[in-house]
Amino acid sequence: MSTIELITAEVCPYAQRTHMTLLEKGLAFERREVDLSNKPDWFNEVSPYSKVPVVKIGDDVVYESAIINEFIDEAYPEPPMMPRDPVARAKARIWIDYCNNVWVEDSYELLFAKDPAKQAELRTKVEDQLRKIEFDGMRQLSDGPYWLGENVSLVDLTYYPFFERFGAIAHHRKASIPEECTRIRAWYDLMASRDSAKATAHDEAYYIDRYRKWVDEAA
Ligand SMILES: N[C@@H](CCC(=O)N[C@@H](CS)C(=O)NCC(=O)O)C(=O)O
């Protein structure tokens, strides 16, 4: 296959997922960083939604992080990062979808909420979602330590960048990962120790600082 090019922005959690997936697969790739506040023309030509991440392989362009990551897993099957069994595969996709369309949406709505009553409502909602992730997600799918068992999967790589940033949302909005979510906590520490996380991560202070601007704007 042709050279893999990852079009990315360091700050983007969706792009971090794909960057981590490429690293976990041990693939050689070239990284092209985009300044999202000043998008170059070539980027708008290559990215159909004008968003990162985009992966280019020869003349083919694949976009949307969840789709890119499944594409990478199918095109480069070792090590496998989705279950083979169709039911287990569907469940993995359900929790990937939950991350993208429920928890991430509401977590960032909490970050951006201006009204204290709305913040309180969203804080409760997001903390309940974390309990759901812990008890209906992780604990139902496997005994761990990863989402699907002994090995890292696309579900882990989907959630990790957003948990890396959740500490900053929690800081600004006085939310927390509930005490009883012990599996999430152990999983997060394990994920953070992986080389793919270390190569792409920023610490909590970095996100607290970045997100302060939006919190101040919302105030
Ligand atoms: N659903 C997309 C979301 C990607 C996304 O929102 N990327 C942001 C950066 S984190 C972006 O490129 N934003 C540029 C813009 O909206 O103009 C995915 O999963 O890839």
Short mmCIF file of C-alpha atoms and ligand atoms in Angstrom, two decimals:
data_model
loop_
_atom_site.label_atom_id
_atom_site.label_comp_id
_atom_site.label_asym_id
_atom_site.label_seq_id
_atom_site.Cartn_x
_atom_site.Cartn_y
_atom_site.Cartn_z
CA MET A 1 0.00 0.00 0.00
CA SER A 2 1.02 3.65 -0.46
CA THR A 3 2.40 5.87 2.30
CA ILE A 4 -0.11 6.75 5.01
CA GLU A 5 -0.51 10.44 5.66
CA LEU A 6 -2.28 11.60 8.82
CA ILE A 7 -3.67 15.11 8.55
CA THR A 8 -4.10 16.20 12.11
CA ALA A 9 -4.13 18.92 14.75
CA GLU A 10 -2.32 18.30 17.99
CA VAL A 11 -5.18 19.67 20.09
CA CYS A 12 -7.90 17.50 18.56
CA PRO A 13 -9.14 14.47 20.55
CA TYR A 14 -10.61 12.86 17.43
CA ALA A 15 -7.27 13.14 15.66
CA GLN A 16 -5.50 11.79 18.74
CA ARG A 17 -7.61 8.61 18.45
CA THR A 18 -6.39 8.00 14.95
CA HIS A 19 -2.81 8.94 15.78
CA MET A 20 -2.91 6.41 18.65
CA THR A 21 -4.43 3.73 16.41
CA LEU A 22 -1.62 4.13 13.87
CA LEU A 23 0.95 3.93 16.68
CA GLU A 24 -0.73 0.88 18.24
CA LYS A 25 -0.64 -0.85 14.85
CA GLY A 26 3.06 -0.06 14.53
CA LEU A 27 2.50 1.57 11.13
CA ALA A 28 4.83 4.02 9.44
CA PHE A 29 3.01 7.26 8.61
CA GLU A 30 3.64 10.92 7.91
CA ARG A 31 1.98 13.57 10.04
CA ARG A 32 0.78 16.84 8.61
CA GLU A 33 -0.30 19.38 11.22
CA VAL A 34 -3.06 21.88 10.40
CA ASP A 35 -3.68 25.19 12.14
CA LEU A 36 -7.45 24.96 12.53
CA SER A 37 -7.71 28.69 13.26
CA ASN A 38 -6.10 29.44 9.89
CA LYS A 39 -6.89 26.53 7.60
CA PRO A 40 -4.76 26.39 4.48
CA ASP A 41 -6.43 25.97 1.08
CA TRP A 42 -4.92 22.53 0.53
CA PHE A 43 -6.67 21.34 3.71
CA ASN A 44 -10.11 22.48 2.59
CA GLU A 45 -9.51 20.72 -0.70
CA VAL A 46 -8.54 17.41 0.94
CA SER A 47 -10.92 17.34 3.93
CA PRO A 48 -14.57 17.04 2.85
CA TYR A 49 -15.92 18.33 6.20
CA SER A 50 -12.97 20.71 6.69
CA LYS A 51 -12.12 18.78 9.87
CA VAL A 52 -9.28 16.69 11.20
CA PRO A 53 -8.45 13.85 11.26
CA VAL A 54 -8.10 12.81 7.64
CA VAL A 55 -6.02 9.89 6.44
CA LYS A 56 -4.65 9.89 2.92
CA ILE A 57 -3.36 6.72 1.31
CA GLY A 58 -2.25 7.44 -2.23
CA ASP A 59 -5.23 9.16 -3.86
CA ASP A 60 -7.71 7.78 -1.35
CA VAL A 61 -9.00 9.98 1.45
CA VAL A 62 -10.70 8.53 4.52
CA TYR A 63 -12.28 10.81 7.12
CA GLU A 64 -14.31 10.72 10.34
CA SER A 65 -12.22 9.23 13.17
CA ALA A 66 -14.50 6.24 13.90
CA ILE A 67 -14.54 5.30 10.22
CA ILE A 68 -10.81 5.89 9.78
CA ASN A 69 -10.01 3.71 12.78
CA GLU A 70 -12.13 0.81 11.52
CA PHE A 71 -10.56 1.26 8.09
CA ILE A 72 -7.07 1.04 9.60
CA ASP A 73 -8.07 -2.05 11.57
CA GLU A 74 -9.39 -3.73 8.42
CA ALA A 75 -6.55 -2.68 6.13
CA TYR A 76 -3.84 -3.59 8.65
CA PRO A 77 -5.33 -6.46 10.65
CA GLU A 78 -2.49 -7.03 13.13
CA PRO A 79 -2.95 -6.68 16.03
CA PRO A 80 -6.76 -6.90 15.70
CA MET A 81 -8.58 -4.08 17.45
CA MET A 82 -12.20 -5.14 17.03
CA PRO A 83 -13.79 -8.47 18.00
CA ARG A 84 -14.39 -11.02 15.25
CA ASP A 85 -17.70 -12.23 16.65
CA PRO A 86 -20.51 -10.14 15.07
CA VAL A 87 -22.42 -9.66 18.34
CA ALA A 88 -19.28 -8.58 20.24
CA ARG A 89 -18.40 -6.34 17.30
CA ALA A 90 -21.84 -4.72 17.35
CA LYS A 91 -21.54 -4.12 21.10
CA ALA A 92 -18.12 -2.51 20.64
CA ARG A 93 -19.67 -0.20 18.03
CA ILE A 94 -22.57 0.63 20.36
CA TRP A 95 -20.14 1.90 23.00
CA ILE A 96 -18.08 3.78 20.41
CA ASP A 97 -21.33 5.42 19.36
CA TYR A 98 -22.21 6.16 23.01
CA CYS A 99 -18.91 7.97 23.40
CA ASN A 100 -19.37 10.04 20.28
CA ASN A 101 -23.06 10.83 20.44
CA VAL A 102 -23.88 10.90 24.14
CA TRP A 103 -21.03 11.32 26.63
CA VAL A 104 -18.77 13.63 24.59
CA GLU A 105 -21.75 15.77 23.52
CA ASP A 106 -23.00 16.26 27.07
CA SER A 107 -19.53 16.71 28.61
CA TYR A 108 -18.76 19.60 26.27
CA GLU A 109 -22.25 21.03 26.71
CA LEU A 110 -21.41 21.08 30.43
CA LEU A 111 -18.13 22.89 29.72
CA PHE A 112 -19.88 25.53 27.60
CA ALA A 113 -23.02 25.96 29.74
CA LYS A 114 -23.45 29.51 31.09
CA ASP A 115 -26.35 29.08 33.45
CA PRO A 116 -25.48 27.54 36.88
CA ALA A 117 -28.78 25.60 36.97
CA LYS A 118 -28.02 24.14 33.53
CA GLN A 119 -24.50 23.29 34.68
CA ALA A 120 -25.91 21.43 37.72
CA GLU A 121 -28.34 19.50 35.50
CA LEU A 122 -25.59 18.55 33.06
CA ARG A 123 -23.14 17.67 35.84
CA THR A 124 -25.64 15.11 37.17
CA LYS A 125 -26.32 13.84 33.66
CA VAL A 126 -22.62 13.40 32.81
CA GLU A 127 -21.83 11.71 36.13
CA ASP A 128 -24.75 9.29 35.54
CA GLN A 129 -23.31 8.59 32.09
CA LEU A 130 -19.97 7.73 33.70
CA ARG A 131 -21.80 5.22 35.95
CA LYS A 132 -23.42 3.78 32.84
CA ILE A 133 -20.02 3.51 31.10
CA GLU A 134 -18.65 1.74 34.18
CA PHE A 135 -21.52 -0.66 34.98
CA ASP A 136 -23.39 -1.19 31.67
CA GLY A 137 -20.34 -0.79 29.45
CA MET A 138 -16.94 -1.84 30.73
CA ARG A 139 -18.12 -4.30 33.39
CA GLN A 140 -20.62 -6.01 31.06
CA LEU A 141 -18.23 -6.36 28.13
CA SER A 142 -15.29 -7.96 29.96
CA ASP A 143 -13.37 -8.39 33.21
CA GLY A 144 -10.77 -5.98 31.90
CA PRO A 145 -8.35 -4.47 32.24
CA TYR A 146 -9.29 -2.93 28.86
CA TRP A 147 -12.83 -2.38 27.60
CA LEU A 148 -12.93 -5.69 25.74
CA GLY A 149 -10.56 -7.73 27.91
CA GLU A 150 -6.85 -8.41 27.80
CA ASN A 151 -6.01 -6.30 24.74
CA VAL A 152 -6.42 -2.71 23.74
CA SER A 153 -9.22 -2.13 21.19
CA LEU A 154 -10.79 0.67 19.19
CA VAL A 155 -13.22 1.21 22.07
CA ASP A 156 -10.30 2.13 24.36
CA LEU A 157 -8.78 4.39 21.72
CA THR A 158 -12.15 6.08 21.16
CA TYR A 159 -12.62 7.01 24.82
CA TYR A 160 -9.05 7.70 25.94
CA PRO A 161 -8.51 11.19 24.43
CA PHE A 162 -11.79 12.39 25.92
CA PHE A 163 -10.96 11.05 29.37
CA GLU A 164 -7.60 12.80 29.04
CA ARG A 165 -9.56 16.05 28.67
CA PHE A 166 -12.37 15.23 31.12
CA GLY A 167 -10.20 16.21 34.11
CA ALA A 168 -10.16 19.78 32.77
CA ILE A 169 -13.95 19.84 32.27
CA ALA A 170 -14.36 18.40 35.77
CA HIS A 171 -12.02 21.06 37.14
CA HIS A 172 -13.87 23.97 35.55
CA ARG A 173 -17.36 22.62 36.23
CA LYS A 174 -16.76 20.87 39.57
CA ALA A 175 -17.73 17.48 38.20
CA SER A 176 -15.97 14.22 39.00
CA ILE A 177 -15.64 10.60 38.05
CA PRO A 178 -17.90 8.97 40.70
CA GLU A 179 -16.05 7.06 43.45
CA GLU A 180 -17.70 3.76 42.50
CA CYS A 181 -16.27 3.95 38.96
CA THR A 182 -13.15 2.02 39.97
CA ARG A 183 -12.81 0.22 36.66
CA ILE A 184 -12.74 3.52 34.72
CA ARG A 185 -10.00 4.85 37.02
CA ALA A 186 -7.81 1.75 36.71
CA TRP A 187 -8.41 1.64 32.95
CA TYR A 188 -7.45 5.30 32.55
CA ASP A 189 -4.14 4.84 34.40
CA LEU A 190 -3.38 1.78 32.29
CA MET A 191 -4.18 3.59 29.04
CA ALA A 192 -2.12 6.61 30.07
CA SER A 193 0.88 4.32 30.55
CA ARG A 194 0.80 3.08 26.94
CA ASP A 195 3.40 4.41 24.52
CA SER A 196 0.67 5.57 22.12
CA ALA A 197 -0.81 7.75 24.87
CA LYS A 198 2.54 9.06 26.06
CA ALA A 199 3.45 10.05 22.50
CA THR A 200 0.23 12.03 22.00
CA ALA A 201 -0.90 13.17 25.44
CA HIS A 202 -0.90 16.49 27.27
CA ASP A 203 -1.21 16.84 31.01
CA GLU A 204 -4.31 18.11 32.83
CA ALA A 205 -2.81 21.59 33.37
CA TYR A 206 -2.54 22.02 29.58
CA TYR A 207 -6.26 21.34 29.07
CA ILE A 208 -7.31 23.34 32.13
CA ASP A 209 -5.51 26.29 30.58
CA ARG A 210 -6.90 25.75 27.07
CA TYR A 211 -10.47 25.32 28.32
CA ARG A 212 -10.32 28.36 30.63
CA LYS A 213 -10.84 30.67 27.69
CA TRP A 214 -14.15 29.02 26.81
CA VAL A 215 -15.29 28.96 30.41
CA ASP A 216 -14.53 32.66 30.76
CA GLU A 217 -16.38 33.35 27.52
CA ALA A 218 -19.35 31.40 28.82
CA ALA A 219 -19.35 33.26 32.18
N1 LIG B 1 -16.84 13.57 13.85
C1 LIG B 1 -15.49 14.02 13.55
C2 LIG B 1 -15.16 15.19 14.45
C3 LIG B 1 -13.81 15.81 14.11
C4 LIG B 1 -13.71 17.22 14.66
O1 LIG B 1 -14.68 17.80 15.19
N2 LIG B 1 -12.52 17.82 14.49
C5 LIG B 1 -12.35 19.20 14.89
C6 LIG B 1 -11.12 19.42 15.76
S1 LIG B 1 -11.23 18.56 17.29
C7 LIG B 1 -12.14 20.05 13.66
O2 LIG B 1 -11.44 19.66 12.75
N3 LIG B 1 -12.74 21.23 13.64
C8 LIG B 1 -12.56 22.17 12.60
C9 LIG B 1 -13.84 22.87 12.26
O3 LIG B 1 -14.92 22.43 12.71
O4 LIG B 1 -13.78 23.87 11.55
C10 LIG B 1 -14.51 12.86 13.73
O5 LIG B 1 -14.82 11.95 14.53
O6 LIG B 1 -13.49 12.83 13.05
#
